[in-house]
Amino acid sequence: MKISVTGGRPVLTRHAEAETCADPSSVMTLLSDSDSTTDGFTSYRSTFAKGAVGAPAHFHTKATELFFVISGSLQVLVGEEVTVLEAGDFLAVPPHTPHAFAAAPGCEADVLFVFTPGMGRFDYLRLLGRVMRGEADAKEIAASAERFDNHYVDSPVWRAALEVSA
């Protein structure tokens, strides 16, 4: 059974029925997507291999992004600060705050992501997988910034953190 409704009603996604998207360094399990920008939420789970880069520096104008580390360690940028989240740690990044994430150096990470308010983001996650696998052009990601509320920014702090961990 898969129930995927919002607006005060339960949302149930069975693990066996959840869609997955994979790229060379991570697997995303799509849990709940909302096409509404005023209520609901979007949620997915990502497992990152050692050395997986995750997302470059970016921000959202509408959504708060929530991170819950299920296991492993996740290196994150929030504003101009880089820190490592460990299993059981929770982080909420409000709109307009630059952030980025990657598996912490030498570690894997299993992370639950939630965006609120929700909006249809699963097509974005599918696009990321296609780009990482070489099946789509990275220009499609830039062209989708407004549609998916994902705005990339340059972060010298994040670039330096990734260089140190490489």
PDB file of C-alpha atoms in Angstrom:
ATOM      1  CA  MET A   1       0.000   0.000   0.000  1.00  0.00           C
ATOM      2  CA  LYS A   2       1.252   3.487  -0.827  1.00  0.00           C
ATOM      3  CA  ILE A   3      -0.623   6.466   0.541  1.00  0.00           C
ATOM      4  CA  SER A   4       0.707   9.817  -0.640  1.00  0.00           C
ATOM      5  CA  VAL A   5      -1.697  12.527   0.353  1.00  0.00           C
ATOM      6  CA  THR A   6      -1.150  15.748   2.285  1.00  0.00           C
ATOM      7  CA  GLY A   7      -3.336  18.358   3.916  1.00  0.00           C
ATOM      8  CA  GLY A   8      -3.631  16.798   7.354  1.00  0.00           C
ATOM      9  CA  ARG A   9      -4.036  13.195   6.221  1.00  0.00           C
ATOM     10  CA  PRO A  10      -1.531  10.390   6.830  1.00  0.00           C
ATOM     11  CA  VAL A  11       1.337   9.708   4.450  1.00  0.00           C
ATOM     12  CA  LEU A  12       2.607   6.142   4.231  1.00  0.00           C
ATOM     13  CA  THR A  13       5.293   4.945   1.847  1.00  0.00           C
ATOM     14  CA  ARG A  14       6.264   1.300   2.195  1.00  0.00           C
ATOM     15  CA  HIS A  15       9.988   0.669   1.761  1.00  0.00           C
ATOM     16  CA  ALA A  16       9.357  -2.127  -0.740  1.00  0.00           C
ATOM     17  CA  GLU A  17       7.258   0.199  -2.911  1.00  0.00           C
ATOM     18  CA  ALA A  18       9.402   3.349  -2.746  1.00  0.00           C
ATOM     19  CA  GLU A  19      11.049   4.528  -5.946  1.00  0.00           C
ATOM     20  CA  THR A  20      14.827   4.777  -5.851  1.00  0.00           C
ATOM     21  CA  CYS A  21      17.186   6.922  -7.900  1.00  0.00           C
ATOM     22  CA  ALA A  22      20.863   6.097  -8.018  1.00  0.00           C
ATOM     23  CA  ASP A  23      23.992   7.806  -9.221  1.00  0.00           C
ATOM     24  CA  PRO A  24      27.571   6.548  -8.934  1.00  0.00           C
ATOM     25  CA  SER A  25      27.943   7.608  -5.284  1.00  0.00           C
ATOM     26  CA  SER A  26      24.484   7.610  -3.701  1.00  0.00           C
ATOM     27  CA  VAL A  27      21.048   6.049  -3.665  1.00  0.00           C
ATOM     28  CA  MET A  28      17.968   8.180  -3.021  1.00  0.00           C
ATOM     29  CA  THR A  29      14.767   6.585  -1.776  1.00  0.00           C
ATOM     30  CA  LEU A  30      11.831   8.842  -2.665  1.00  0.00           C
ATOM     31  CA  LEU A  31       9.368   8.909   0.224  1.00  0.00           C
ATOM     32  CA  SER A  32       6.832  11.723  -0.159  1.00  0.00           C
ATOM     33  CA  ASP A  33       6.505  14.504  -2.706  1.00  0.00           C
ATOM     34  CA  SER A  34       4.179  17.483  -2.604  1.00  0.00           C
ATOM     35  CA  ASP A  35       3.269  19.630  -5.575  1.00  0.00           C
ATOM     36  CA  SER A  36       2.065  22.362  -3.223  1.00  0.00           C
ATOM     37  CA  THR A  37       4.301  25.250  -2.180  1.00  0.00           C
ATOM     38  CA  THR A  38       1.947  26.241   0.622  1.00  0.00           C
ATOM     39  CA  ASP A  39       1.525  23.044   2.650  1.00  0.00           C
ATOM     40  CA  GLY A  40       2.757  19.508   2.896  1.00  0.00           C
ATOM     41  CA  PHE A  41       6.352  18.378   2.662  1.00  0.00           C
ATOM     42  CA  THR A  42       8.796  16.539   0.463  1.00  0.00           C
ATOM     43  CA  SER A  43      10.937  13.777   1.918  1.00  0.00           C
ATOM     44  CA  TYR A  44      13.595  11.366   0.704  1.00  0.00           C
ATOM     45  CA  ARG A  45      16.400   9.297   2.144  1.00  0.00           C
ATOM     46  CA  SER A  46      19.921   9.297   0.705  1.00  0.00           C
ATOM     47  CA  THR A  47      22.716   6.860   1.350  1.00  0.00           C
ATOM     48  CA  PHE A  48      26.112   8.248   0.423  1.00  0.00           C
ATOM     49  CA  ALA A  49      29.202   6.130  -0.302  1.00  0.00           C
ATOM     50  CA  LYS A  50      32.596   7.120   1.098  1.00  0.00           C
ATOM     51  CA  GLY A  51      33.768  10.203  -0.756  1.00  0.00           C
ATOM     52  CA  ALA A  52      30.303  11.059  -2.117  1.00  0.00           C
ATOM     53  CA  VAL A  53      29.987  14.790  -2.726  1.00  0.00           C
ATOM     54  CA  GLY A  54      26.222  15.277  -2.252  1.00  0.00           C
ATOM     55  CA  ALA A  55      25.153  18.818  -3.177  1.00  0.00           C
ATOM     56  CA  PRO A  56      27.229  21.907  -3.972  1.00  0.00           C
ATOM     57  CA  ALA A  57      26.522  25.203  -2.215  1.00  0.00           C
ATOM     58  CA  HIS A  58      22.963  26.336  -2.834  1.00  0.00           C
ATOM     59  CA  PHE A  59      19.942  27.850  -1.109  1.00  0.00           C
ATOM     60  CA  HIS A  60      16.164  27.661  -1.302  1.00  0.00           C
ATOM     61  CA  THR A  61      13.915  30.729  -1.292  1.00  0.00           C
ATOM     62  CA  LYS A  62      10.741  29.013  -0.077  1.00  0.00           C
ATOM     63  CA  ALA A  63      11.634  25.841   1.816  1.00  0.00           C
ATOM     64  CA  THR A  64      13.362  24.967   5.037  1.00  0.00           C
ATOM     65  CA  GLU A  65      15.527  21.874   4.495  1.00  0.00           C
ATOM     66  CA  LEU A  66      15.724  19.411   7.372  1.00  0.00           C
ATOM     67  CA  PHE A  67      18.521  16.853   7.756  1.00  0.00           C
ATOM     68  CA  PHE A  68      18.473  13.853  10.103  1.00  0.00           C
ATOM     69  CA  VAL A  69      21.561  11.629  10.048  1.00  0.00           C
ATOM     70  CA  ILE A  70      20.447   8.027  10.460  1.00  0.00           C
ATOM     71  CA  SER A  71      23.969   6.586  10.399  1.00  0.00           C
ATOM     72  CA  GLY A  72      27.472   7.589   9.395  1.00  0.00           C
ATOM     73  CA  SER A  73      28.701  11.173   9.173  1.00  0.00           C
ATOM     74  CA  LEU A  74      27.698  14.054   6.931  1.00  0.00           C
ATOM     75  CA  GLN A  75      29.879  17.109   6.343  1.00  0.00           C
ATOM     76  CA  VAL A  76      27.737  20.226   5.879  1.00  0.00           C
ATOM     77  CA  LEU A  77      28.138  23.880   5.036  1.00  0.00           C
ATOM     78  CA  VAL A  78      25.657  26.255   6.667  1.00  0.00           C
ATOM     79  CA  GLY A  79      26.264  29.879   5.771  1.00  0.00           C
ATOM     80  CA  GLU A  80      30.050  30.179   6.071  1.00  0.00           C
ATOM     81  CA  GLU A  81      30.563  27.388   8.627  1.00  0.00           C
ATOM     82  CA  VAL A  82      31.497  23.778   7.881  1.00  0.00           C
ATOM     83  CA  THR A  83      30.676  21.128  10.449  1.00  0.00           C
ATOM     84  CA  VAL A  84      30.133  17.383  10.644  1.00  0.00           C
ATOM     85  CA  LEU A  85      26.811  15.860  11.615  1.00  0.00           C
ATOM     86  CA  GLU A  86      26.943  12.445  13.256  1.00  0.00           C
ATOM     87  CA  ALA A  87      24.339   9.703  13.584  1.00  0.00           C
ATOM     88  CA  GLY A  88      21.317  11.069  15.453  1.00  0.00           C
ATOM     89  CA  ASP A  89      22.109  14.725  14.672  1.00  0.00           C
ATOM     90  CA  PHE A  90      19.392  16.984  13.268  1.00  0.00           C
ATOM     91  CA  LEU A  91      19.816  20.209  11.272  1.00  0.00           C
ATOM     92  CA  ALA A  92      17.207  22.671   9.968  1.00  0.00           C
ATOM     93  CA  VAL A  93      18.383  25.143   7.303  1.00  0.00           C
ATOM     94  CA  PRO A  94      15.985  28.071   6.770  1.00  0.00           C
ATOM     95  CA  PRO A  95      15.274  29.686   3.390  1.00  0.00           C
ATOM     96  CA  HIS A  96      17.962  31.923   1.854  1.00  0.00           C
ATOM     97  CA  THR A  97      20.759  30.203   3.830  1.00  0.00           C
ATOM     98  CA  PRO A  98      23.563  28.823   1.651  1.00  0.00           C
ATOM     99  CA  HIS A  99      24.284  25.202   2.456  1.00  0.00           C
ATOM    100  CA  ALA A 100      25.965  22.130   0.980  1.00  0.00           C
ATOM    101  CA  PHE A 101      26.637  18.562   2.044  1.00  0.00           C
ATOM    102  CA  ALA A 102      28.821  15.539   1.394  1.00  0.00           C
ATOM    103  CA  ALA A 103      29.721  12.322   3.137  1.00  0.00           C
ATOM    104  CA  ALA A 104      32.284  13.278   5.802  1.00  0.00           C
ATOM    105  CA  PRO A 105      35.879  12.369   4.866  1.00  0.00           C
ATOM    106  CA  GLY A 106      36.360   8.597   5.030  1.00  0.00           C
ATOM    107  CA  CYS A 107      32.731   8.006   5.992  1.00  0.00           C
ATOM    108  CA  GLU A 108      29.468   6.849   4.525  1.00  0.00           C
ATOM    109  CA  ALA A 109      26.230   8.611   5.450  1.00  0.00           C
ATOM    110  CA  ASP A 110      22.548   7.677   5.557  1.00  0.00           C
ATOM    111  CA  VAL A 111      20.402  10.809   5.785  1.00  0.00           C
ATOM    112  CA  LEU A 112      16.689  11.628   5.872  1.00  0.00           C
ATOM    113  CA  PHE A 113      15.860  14.913   4.096  1.00  0.00           C
ATOM    114  CA  VAL A 114      12.601  16.810   4.506  1.00  0.00           C
ATOM    115  CA  PHE A 115      11.580  20.054   2.778  1.00  0.00           C
ATOM    116  CA  THR A 116       8.790  22.170   4.186  1.00  0.00           C
ATOM    117  CA  PRO A 117       6.701  23.581   2.718  1.00  0.00           C
ATOM    118  CA  GLY A 118       6.776  20.847   0.153  1.00  0.00           C
ATOM    119  CA  MET A 119       6.954  21.187  -3.564  1.00  0.00           C
ATOM    120  CA  GLY A 120       7.372  18.689  -6.353  1.00  0.00           C
ATOM    121  CA  ARG A 121      11.098  17.865  -6.144  1.00  0.00           C
ATOM    122  CA  PHE A 122      11.245  14.231  -7.232  1.00  0.00           C
ATOM    123  CA  ASP A 123      11.741  15.231 -10.871  1.00  0.00           C
ATOM    124  CA  TYR A 124      14.760  17.254  -9.729  1.00  0.00           C
ATOM    125  CA  LEU A 125      16.217  14.244  -7.901  1.00  0.00           C
ATOM    126  CA  ARG A 126      15.647  12.079 -10.975  1.00  0.00           C
ATOM    127  CA  LEU A 127      17.398  14.719 -13.110  1.00  0.00           C
ATOM    128  CA  LEU A 128      20.385  14.760 -10.746  1.00  0.00           C
ATOM    129  CA  GLY A 129      20.743  11.011 -11.114  1.00  0.00           C
ATOM    130  CA  ARG A 130      20.622  11.243 -14.910  1.00  0.00           C
ATOM    131  CA  VAL A 131      23.271  13.998 -14.950  1.00  0.00           C
ATOM    132  CA  MET A 132      25.549  12.042 -12.583  1.00  0.00           C
ATOM    133  CA  ARG A 133      25.211   8.965 -14.809  1.00  0.00           C
ATOM    134  CA  GLY A 134      25.975  11.022 -17.939  1.00  0.00           C
ATOM    135  CA  GLU A 135      22.452  10.611 -19.357  1.00  0.00           C
ATOM    136  CA  ALA A 136      21.554  14.331 -19.204  1.00  0.00           C
ATOM    137  CA  ASP A 137      23.374  17.657 -19.540  1.00  0.00           C
ATOM    138  CA  ALA A 138      24.244  19.587 -16.356  1.00  0.00           C
ATOM    139  CA  LYS A 139      22.778  22.712 -18.025  1.00  0.00           C
ATOM    140  CA  GLU A 140      19.344  21.205 -17.339  1.00  0.00           C
ATOM    141  CA  ILE A 141      19.999  21.582 -13.607  1.00  0.00           C
ATOM    142  CA  ALA A 142      20.778  25.297 -13.964  1.00  0.00           C
ATOM    143  CA  ALA A 143      17.694  25.765 -16.137  1.00  0.00           C
ATOM    144  CA  SER A 144      15.499  24.205 -13.422  1.00  0.00           C
ATOM    145  CA  ALA A 145      16.533  26.558 -10.569  1.00  0.00           C
ATOM    146  CA  GLU A 146      13.225  28.416 -10.284  1.00  0.00           C
ATOM    147  CA  ARG A 147      11.039  25.366 -10.853  1.00  0.00           C
ATOM    148  CA  PHE A 148      12.682  23.406  -8.039  1.00  0.00           C
ATOM    149  CA  ASP A 149      13.705  26.343  -5.789  1.00  0.00           C
ATOM    150  CA  ASN A 150      17.343  25.264  -5.928  1.00  0.00           C
ATOM    151  CA  HIS A 151      19.729  28.186  -6.427  1.00  0.00           C
ATOM    152  CA  TYR A 152      23.449  27.423  -6.668  1.00  0.00           C
ATOM    153  CA  VAL A 153      26.043  29.817  -5.257  1.00  0.00           C
ATOM    154  CA  ASP A 154      29.819  29.919  -5.114  1.00  0.00           C
ATOM    155  CA  SER A 155      31.298  29.087  -1.709  1.00  0.00           C
ATOM    156  CA  PRO A 156      35.079  29.339  -1.310  1.00  0.00           C
ATOM    157  CA  VAL A 157      34.643  27.915   2.202  1.00  0.00           C
ATOM    158  CA  TRP A 158      32.928  24.774   0.831  1.00  0.00           C
ATOM    159  CA  ARG A 159      35.423  24.379  -2.012  1.00  0.00           C
ATOM    160  CA  ALA A 160      38.283  24.542   0.526  1.00  0.00           C
ATOM    161  CA  ALA A 161      36.568  21.977   2.782  1.00  0.00           C
ATOM    162  CA  LEU A 162      36.186  19.561  -0.128  1.00  0.00           C
ATOM    163  CA  GLU A 163      39.822  20.030  -1.168  1.00  0.00           C
ATOM    164  CA  VAL A 164      41.017  19.200   2.363  1.00  0.00           C
ATOM    165  CA  SER A 165      38.879  16.055   2.473  1.00  0.00           C
ATOM    166  CA  ALA A 166      39.977  14.832  -0.987  1.00  0.00           C
TER     167      ALA A 166
END
